[in-house]
Coordinates of N, CA, C and O in Angstrom, one line a residue:
M1 N 111.6 74.6 102.5 CA 110.7 74.2 103.6 C 109.4 73.8 103.1 O 108.8 74.5 102.3
T2 N 108.9 72.7 103.6 CA 107.6 72.2 103.1 C 106.5 73.0 103.8 O 106.7 73.7 104.8
E3 N 105.3 72.8 103.3 CA 104.1 73.5 103.9 C 103.9 73.1 105.3 O 103.6 73.9 106.2
T4 N 104.1 71.8 105.6 CA 103.9 71.2 106.9 C 104.9 71.9 107.9 O 104.5 72.3 109.0
N5 N 106.2 71.9 107.5 CA 107.2 72.5 108.3 C 106.9 74.0 108.6 O 107.1 74.5 109.7
S6 N 106.5 74.7 107.5 CA 106.2 76.2 107.7 C 105.0 76.4 108.7 O 105.0 77.3 109.5
K7 N 104.0 75.5 108.6 CA 102.9 75.6 109.5 C 103.4 75.3 111.0 O 102.9 75.9 111.9
D8 N 104.3 74.3 111.1 CA 104.8 74.0 112.4 C 105.6 75.2 113.0 O 105.5 75.5 114.2
V9 N 106.4 75.8 112.2 CA 107.1 77.0 112.6 C 106.2 78.1 113.0 O 106.4 78.7 114.1
L10 N 105.2 78.4 112.2 CA 104.2 79.4 112.6 C 103.4 79.1 113.8 O 103.2 80.0 114.7
A11 N 103.1 77.8 114.0 CA 102.4 77.4 115.2 C 103.3 77.6 116.4 O 102.9 78.1 117.5
F12 N 104.6 77.3 116.3 CA 105.6 77.5 117.4 C 105.7 79.0 117.7 O 105.7 79.4 118.9
L13 N 105.8 79.8 116.7 CA 106.0 81.2 116.9 C 104.7 81.8 117.6 O 104.9 82.7 118.5
D14 N 103.6 81.3 117.3 CA 102.3 81.7 118.0 C 102.4 81.4 119.5 O 101.8 82.2 120.3
T15 N 103.1 80.4 119.9 CA 103.2 80.0 121.3 C 104.2 80.9 122.1 O 104.1 81.0 123.3
I16 N 105.2 81.5 121.4 CA 106.2 82.2 122.1 C 106.1 83.7 121.9 O 106.7 84.5 122.6
I17 N 105.3 84.2 120.9 CA 105.2 85.6 120.7 C 103.8 86.1 121.2 O 102.8 85.6 120.8
P18 N 103.8 87.0 122.2 CA 102.5 87.4 122.8 C 101.7 88.2 121.7 O 102.2 88.9 120.9
D19 N 100.4 88.0 121.8 CA 99.4 88.7 120.9 C 99.0 89.9 121.6 O 97.9 90.0 122.2
T20 N 99.8 91.0 121.5 CA 99.6 92.2 122.2 C 99.4 93.3 121.1 O 99.9 93.1 120.0
P21 N 98.8 94.4 121.4 CA 98.8 95.5 120.4 C 100.1 95.9 119.9 O 100.3 96.2 118.7
E22 N 101.1 95.9 120.8 CA 102.5 96.3 120.4 C 103.0 95.3 119.3 O 103.6 95.7 118.3
M23 N 102.8 94.0 119.6 CA 103.3 93.0 118.6 C 102.5 93.0 117.3 O 103.1 92.8 116.2
Q24 N 101.2 93.3 117.4 CA 100.4 93.4 116.2 C 100.9 94.6 115.3 O 101.0 94.5 114.1
L25 N 101.3 95.7 116.0 CA 101.9 96.9 115.2 C 103.2 96.5 114.6 O 103.4 96.8 113.4
I26 N 104.0 95.7 115.3 CA 105.3 95.3 114.7 C 105.1 94.4 113.5 O 105.7 94.5 112.5
E27 N 104.1 93.5 113.6 CA 103.7 92.6 112.5 C 103.3 93.4 111.3 O 103.7 93.1 110.2
R28 N 102.5 94.4 111.5 CA 102.0 95.3 110.4 C 103.2 96.1 109.8 O 103.2 96.2 108.5
Q29 N 104.1 96.5 110.6 CA 105.2 97.3 110.1 C 106.1 96.4 109.2 O 106.6 96.8 108.2
E30 N 106.3 95.1 109.7 CA 107.1 94.2 108.9 C 106.5 93.8 107.6 O 107.1 93.7 106.6
L31 N 105.1 93.6 107.6 CA 104.4 93.3 106.4 C 104.6 94.5 105.4 O 104.8 94.3 104.2
F32 N 104.5 95.7 105.9 CA 104.6 96.9 105.1 C 106.1 96.9 104.5 O 106.3 97.2 103.3
R33 N 107.1 96.7 105.3 CA 108.5 96.7 104.9 C 108.7 95.6 103.8 O 109.3 95.9 102.8
L34 N 108.1 94.4 104.0 CA 108.2 93.3 103.0 C 107.6 93.7 101.7 O 108.1 93.5 100.6
T35 N 106.4 94.3 101.8 CA 105.7 94.7 100.6 C 106.4 95.8 99.8 O 106.6 95.7 98.6
L36 N 106.9 96.8 100.6 CA 107.6 97.9 99.9 C 108.8 97.4 99.2 O 109.1 97.8 98.1
T37 N 109.6 96.6 99.9 CA 110.9 96.2 99.2 C 110.6 95.3 98.0 O 111.3 95.4 97.0
Q38 N 109.5 94.5 98.1 CA 109.2 93.6 96.9 C 108.7 94.5 95.8 O 109.1 94.3 94.6
V39 N 107.9 95.5 96.0 CA 107.5 96.4 94.9 C 108.6 97.2 94.3 O 108.8 97.3 93.1
M40 N 109.5 97.7 95.2 CA 110.7 98.4 94.7 C 111.6 97.5 93.8 O 112.0 97.9 92.7
R41 N 111.9 96.3 94.3 CA 112.7 95.3 93.5 C 112.0 95.0 92.2 O 112.6 95.0 91.1
N42 N 110.7 94.7 92.2 CA 110.0 94.4 91.0 C 110.0 95.5 90.0 O 110.1 95.3 88.8
L43 N 109.8 96.7 90.5 CA 109.8 97.9 89.6 C 111.2 98.0 88.9 O 111.3 98.2 87.7
R44 N 112.3 97.9 89.7 CA 113.6 98.0 89.1 C 113.8 96.9 88.0 O 114.3 97.2 86.9
K45 N 113.4 95.7 88.4 CA 113.6 94.6 87.4 C 112.7 94.8 86.2 O 113.2 94.5 85.0
N46 N 111.5 95.2 86.3 CA 110.6 95.5 85.2 C 111.1 96.6 84.3 O 110.8 96.6 83.1
L47 N 111.9 97.5 84.8 CA 112.5 98.5 84.0 C 113.8 98.0 83.4 O 114.5 98.8 82.6
G48 N 114.2 96.8 83.7 CA 115.4 96.2 83.1 C 116.7 96.7 83.6 O 117.7 96.6 83.0
L49 N 116.7 97.1 84.9 CA 117.9 97.6 85.5 C 118.5 96.6 86.5 O 117.7 96.0 87.2
T50 N 119.8 96.5 86.5 CA 120.4 95.7 87.6 C 120.6 96.6 88.8 O 120.5 97.8 88.7
Q51 N 120.9 96.0 89.9 CA 121.2 96.8 91.1 C 122.4 97.7 90.9 O 122.4 98.8 91.3
G52 N 123.4 97.2 90.1 CA 124.6 97.9 89.8 C 124.3 99.2 89.0 O 124.8 100.3 89.2
E53 N 123.5 99.0 88.0 CA 123.1 100.1 87.1 C 122.3 101.2 87.9 O 122.6 102.4 87.7
L54 N 121.4 100.7 88.7 CA 120.7 101.7 89.5 C 121.6 102.4 90.5 O 121.5 103.6 90.7
A55 N 122.5 101.7 91.1 CA 123.5 102.3 92.0 C 124.3 103.3 91.3 O 124.5 104.4 91.9
E56 N 124.7 103.0 90.1 CA 125.5 104.0 89.4 C 124.7 105.3 89.1 O 125.2 106.4 89.2
K57 N 123.5 105.1 88.7 CA 122.6 106.2 88.5 C 122.4 107.1 89.7 O 122.2 108.3 89.6
M58 N 122.4 106.4 90.9 CA 122.1 107.1 92.1 C 123.4 107.7 92.8 O 123.3 108.5 93.7
G59 N 124.6 107.2 92.3 CA 125.8 107.6 92.9 C 126.1 106.9 94.2 O 126.7 107.5 95.1
V60 N 125.6 105.7 94.3 CA 125.8 104.9 95.6 C 126.4 103.5 95.1 O 126.6 103.3 93.9
T61 N 126.7 102.7 96.1 CA 127.2 101.3 95.8 C 126.1 100.3 95.5 O 125.0 100.6 96.0
Q62 N 126.4 99.3 94.8 CA 125.5 98.2 94.5 C 125.0 97.6 95.9 O 123.8 97.3 96.0
S63 N 125.9 97.5 96.8 CA 125.5 96.9 98.1 C 124.5 97.8 98.8 O 123.6 97.3 99.6
W64 N 124.5 99.1 98.6 CA 123.6 100.0 99.3 C 122.2 99.7 98.7 O 121.2 99.6 99.4
V65 N 122.1 99.5 97.3 CA 120.8 99.2 96.7 C 120.3 97.9 97.2 O 119.1 97.7 97.5
S66 N 121.2 96.9 97.3 CA 120.8 95.6 97.8 C 120.2 95.7 99.2 O 119.2 95.1 99.5
K67 N 120.9 96.5 100.1 CA 120.3 96.6 101.4 C 119.0 97.3 101.4 O 118.1 96.9 102.2
L68 N 118.8 98.3 100.5 CA 117.5 99.0 100.5 C 116.4 98.0 99.9 O 115.3 98.2 100.3
E69 N 116.8 97.1 99.1 CA 115.8 96.2 98.6 C 115.6 95.0 99.5 O 114.8 94.1 99.2
S70 N 116.3 94.9 100.6 CA 116.1 93.9 101.6 C 115.2 94.3 102.7 O 115.3 95.3 103.3
A71 N 114.3 93.4 103.0 CA 113.3 93.6 104.1 C 114.0 93.5 105.4 O 113.4 93.8 106.5
N72 N 115.3 93.1 105.5 CA 116.0 92.9 106.7 C 116.6 94.2 107.2 O 117.3 94.1 108.2
N73 N 116.5 95.2 106.5 CA 117.1 96.5 106.9 C 116.1 97.6 107.1 O 115.0 97.5 106.4
D74 N 116.4 98.5 107.9 CA 115.5 99.7 108.1 C 115.6 100.5 106.8 O 116.7 100.6 106.2
H75 N 114.6 101.2 106.5 CA 114.5 102.0 105.3 C 114.2 103.5 105.7 O 113.1 103.8 106.1
A76 N 115.2 104.3 105.5 CA 115.0 105.7 105.7 C 114.1 106.2 104.6 O 114.2 105.8 103.4
F77 N 113.2 107.0 105.0 CA 112.2 107.6 104.0 C 112.9 108.3 102.9 O 112.6 108.1 101.7
E78 N 114.0 109.0 103.2 CA 114.7 109.7 102.2 C 115.4 108.8 101.2 O 115.5 109.0 100.0
S79 N 115.8 107.6 101.7 CA 116.5 106.6 100.8 C 115.5 106.0 99.9 O 115.8 105.8 98.7
V80 N 114.3 105.7 100.3 CA 113.2 105.2 99.5 C 112.9 106.2 98.4 O 112.7 105.8 97.2
L81 N 112.7 107.4 98.8 CA 112.4 108.5 97.8 C 113.5 108.6 96.7 O 113.3 108.8 95.5
A82 N 114.8 108.6 97.2 CA 115.9 108.7 96.2 C 115.9 107.5 95.3 O 116.1 107.6 94.1
Y83 N 115.6 106.3 95.8 CA 115.6 105.1 95.0 C 114.5 105.2 93.9 O 114.7 105.0 92.7
L84 N 113.3 105.6 94.4 CA 112.1 105.8 93.4 C 112.4 106.9 92.4 O 112.1 106.7 91.2
D85 N 113.0 108.0 92.8 CA 113.3 109.0 91.9 C 114.3 108.6 90.8 O 114.1 108.9 89.7
A86 N 115.3 107.8 91.2 CA 116.3 107.3 90.3 C 115.6 106.3 89.2 O 116.1 106.2 88.1
L87 N 114.5 105.7 89.6 CA 113.8 104.8 88.7 C 112.8 105.6 87.8 O 112.2 105.1 86.9
G88 N 112.6 106.9 88.2 CA 111.7 107.7 87.4 C 110.3 107.5 87.9 O 109.3 107.8 87.3
A89 N 110.1 107.0 89.2 CA 108.8 106.8 89.8 C 108.5 107.9 90.8 O 109.4 108.7 91.0
D90 N 107.3 107.9 91.3 CA 107.0 108.9 92.3 C 106.4 108.1 93.5 O 106.2 106.9 93.5
F91 N 106.0 108.9 94.5 CA 105.5 108.3 95.7 C 104.4 109.2 96.3 O 104.4 110.4 96.1
E92 N 103.4 108.5 96.8 CA 102.3 109.2 97.4 C 101.8 108.6 98.7 O 101.8 107.3 98.8
V93 N 101.5 109.4 99.7 CA 101.1 108.8 101.0 C 99.6 109.2 101.2 O 99.2 110.3 101.0
T94 N 98.8 108.2 101.6 CA 97.4 108.4 101.9 C 97.3 108.2 103.4 O 97.7 107.2 103.9
I95 N 96.9 109.2 104.1 CA 96.7 109.1 105.6 C 95.2 108.8 105.8 O 94.3 109.5 105.4
L96 N 95.0 107.7 106.6 CA 93.7 107.3 106.9 C 93.5 107.3 108.4 O 94.4 107.0 109.2
L97 N 92.3 107.7 108.9 CA 92.0 107.7 110.3 C 90.7 107.0 110.4 O 89.7 107.5 109.9
K98 N 90.7 105.8 111.1 CA 89.5 105.0 111.2 C 88.9 104.7 109.8 O 87.7 104.8 109.7
G99 N 89.7 104.5 108.8 CA 89.2 104.1 107.5 C 88.9 105.3 106.7 O 88.5 105.2 105.5
K100 N 88.9 106.5 107.2 CA 88.5 107.7 106.5 C 89.8 108.4 106.0 O 90.7 108.7 106.7
K101 N 89.8 108.7 104.7 CA 90.9 109.4 104.1 C 91.0 110.8 104.6 O 90.1 111.6 104.5
V102 N 92.1 111.1 105.3 CA 92.3 112.5 105.9 C 93.1 113.4 105.0 O 92.8 114.5 104.8
A103 N 94.1 112.8 104.3 CA 94.9 113.6 103.4 C 95.7 112.6 102.5 O 96.0 111.5 102.8
V104 N 96.0 113.1 101.3 CA 96.8 112.5 100.3 C 98.0 113.4 100.1 O 97.8 114.6 99.7
I105 N 99.2 112.9 100.2 CA 100.4 113.8 100.1 C 101.3 113.2 99.1 O 101.9 112.2 99.3
P106 N 101.4 113.9 97.9 CA 102.3 113.4 96.9 C 103.8 113.9 97.2 O 104.0 114.9 97.7
A107 N 104.7 113.0 96.8 CA 106.1 113.4 97.0 C 106.6 114.4 95.9 O 107.5 115.1 96.1
L108 N 105.9 114.4 94.7 CA 106.2 115.3 93.6 C 107.7 115.2 93.1 O 108.3 116.1 92.8
L109 N 108.1 113.9 93.0 CA 109.5 113.7 92.6 C 109.7 113.9 91.1 O 110.8 114.3 90.7
R110 N 108.7 113.8 90.3 CA 108.9 113.8 88.9 C 108.5 115.2 88.3 O 108.2 115.3 87.1
M111 N 108.5 116.2 89.0 CA 108.1 117.5 88.5 C 109.3 118.4 88.1 O 110.4 118.3 88.7
T112 N 109.1 119.2 87.2 CA 110.1 120.2 86.8 C 110.1 121.3 87.9 O 109.1 121.4 88.7
P113 N 111.2 122.1 88.0 CA 111.2 123.2 89.0 C 110.0 124.1 88.9 O 109.4 124.5 89.9
E114 N 109.5 124.3 87.6 CA 108.4 125.2 87.4 C 107.1 124.6 87.9 O 106.3 125.2 88.6
E115 N 106.9 123.3 87.7 CA 105.8 122.5 88.1 C 105.8 122.5 89.7 O 104.7 122.6 90.3
F116 N 106.9 122.3 90.2 CA 107.1 122.2 91.7 C 106.6 123.6 92.3 O 105.9 123.6 93.3
E117 N 107.1 124.7 91.8 CA 106.7 126.0 92.3 C 105.2 126.2 92.2 O 104.6 126.6 93.2
A118 N 104.6 125.8 91.1 CA 103.2 125.9 90.9 C 102.4 125.0 91.9 O 101.3 125.3 92.2
S119 N 103.0 123.9 92.3 CA 102.3 122.9 93.1 C 102.4 123.2 94.6 O 101.8 122.5 95.4
L120 N 103.2 124.2 95.0 CA 103.3 124.5 96.4 C 102.0 124.8 97.1 O 101.8 124.5 98.2
S121 N 101.0 125.2 96.3 CA 99.7 125.4 96.8 C 99.1 124.1 97.3 O 98.3 124.0 98.2
T122 N 99.6 123.0 96.7 CA 99.1 121.6 97.1 C 99.4 121.4 98.6 O 98.6 120.9 99.3
V123 N 100.6 121.9 99.0 CA 101.0 121.7 100.4 C 100.0 122.5 101.3 O 99.5 122.0 102.3
L124 N 99.7 123.7 100.9 CA 98.7 124.5 101.6 C 97.3 123.8 101.6 O 96.6 123.9 102.6
D125 N 96.9 123.2 100.4 CA 95.7 122.6 100.3 C 95.6 121.4 101.3 O 94.6 121.2 102.0
V126 N 96.7 120.6 101.4 CA 96.7 119.5 102.4 C 96.6 120.0 103.8 O 95.8 119.5 104.6
S127 N 97.3 121.1 104.1 CA 97.2 121.7 105.5 C 95.7 122.1 105.7 O 95.2 121.9 106.8
E128 N 95.1 122.8 104.7 CA 93.8 123.2 104.9 C 92.8 122.0 105.0 O 91.9 122.1 105.8
E129 N 93.0 121.0 104.2 CA 92.2 119.8 104.3 C 92.3 119.2 105.7 O 91.3 118.8 106.3
L130 N 93.5 119.1 106.3 CA 93.7 118.6 107.6 C 92.9 119.5 108.6 O 92.3 119.0 109.6
E131 N 93.0 120.8 108.4 CA 92.3 121.7 109.3 C 90.8 121.4 109.2 O 90.1 121.4 110.2
N132 N 90.3 121.3 108.0 CA 88.9 121.0 107.8 C 88.5 119.7 108.5 O 87.3 119.5 108.9
N133 N 89.4 118.7 108.5 CA 89.1 117.4 109.1 C 89.4 117.4 110.6 O 89.1 116.4 111.2
Y134 N 89.9 118.5 111.1 CA 90.2 118.5 112.5 C 89.1 118.2 113.4 O 89.2 117.4 114.4
Q135 N 87.9 118.7 113.1 CA 86.7 118.4 113.9 C 86.4 117.0 113.8 O 86.1 116.4 114.9
D136 N 86.5 116.4 112.6 CA 86.2 114.9 112.5 C 87.2 114.1 113.3 O 86.9 113.1 114.0
I137 N 88.5 114.6 113.3 CA 89.5 113.9 114.1 C 89.2 114.0 115.6 O 89.3 113.0 116.3
N138 N 88.8 115.2 116.0 CA 88.5 115.3 117.5 C 87.3 114.4 117.8 O 87.3 113.8 118.9
T139 N 86.3 114.3 116.9 CA 85.2 113.5 117.2 C 85.6 112.0 117.3 O 85.2 111.3 118.2
L140 N 86.5 111.6 116.4 CA 87.1 110.2 116.5 C 87.8 110.0 117.8 O 87.7 108.9 118.4
K141 N 88.6 111.0 118.2 CA 89.4 110.9 119.4 C 88.4 110.7 120.6 O 88.6 109.9 121.5
E142 N 87.3 111.5 120.6 CA 86.4 111.5 121.7 C 85.7 110.1 121.7 O 85.4 109.5 122.8
D143 N 85.3 109.6 120.5 CA 84.7 108.2 120.4 C 85.7 107.2 121.0 O 85.3 106.3 121.7
K144 N 87.0 107.3 120.7 CA 87.9 106.4 121.2 C 88.0 106.5 122.8 O 88.1 105.5 123.5
I145 N 88.0 107.7 123.3 CA 88.1 107.9 124.7 C 86.8 107.3 125.4 O 86.9 106.6 126.4
T146 N 85.7 107.6 124.8 CA 84.4 107.1 125.3 C 84.5 105.5 125.4 O 84.1 104.9 126.3
C147 N 85.0 104.9 124.3 CA 85.0 103.5 124.3 C 85.9 102.9 125.4 O 85.6 101.9 126.0
R148 N 87.0 103.6 125.7 CA 87.9 103.2 126.7 C 87.3 103.3 128.1 O 87.6 102.5 129.0
L149 N 86.4 104.3 128.3 CA 85.9 104.5 129.6 C 84.7 103.6 129.9 O 84.4 103.3 131.0
S150 N 84.0 103.1 128.8 CA 82.8 102.3 129.1 C 83.1 100.8 129.3 O 84.2 100.4 129.3

């Protein structure tokens, strides 16, 4: 597809897809899905593994790995973690609220059982961090409510 044709397609889509908060959220979700699958695929390839080799390591079929690497399929959180674990990678989630980091939650995939036991306090620390940020969250919620009323 040429650049002109792709611009025409995007312009056409702009005329038929409403610009609503719901559609904007869907667009962001799709962008995240595209980015996640691209990063996963690149990581596997950089490690020199084929889909078949990774599937064998995971105990699944090659087509399952292919579907997980495709942005056209839903990705269960557990499946993404299993994929990353099989690659020897880890995963971390950062929760932001109005641009402020509220919590960072590591998946802890690459830990030994002993390290995992020792890190259980991290879960408590995250809970405590959220509790400490609770007042900030309430303030942000009140700001949002105030903005809606004015």
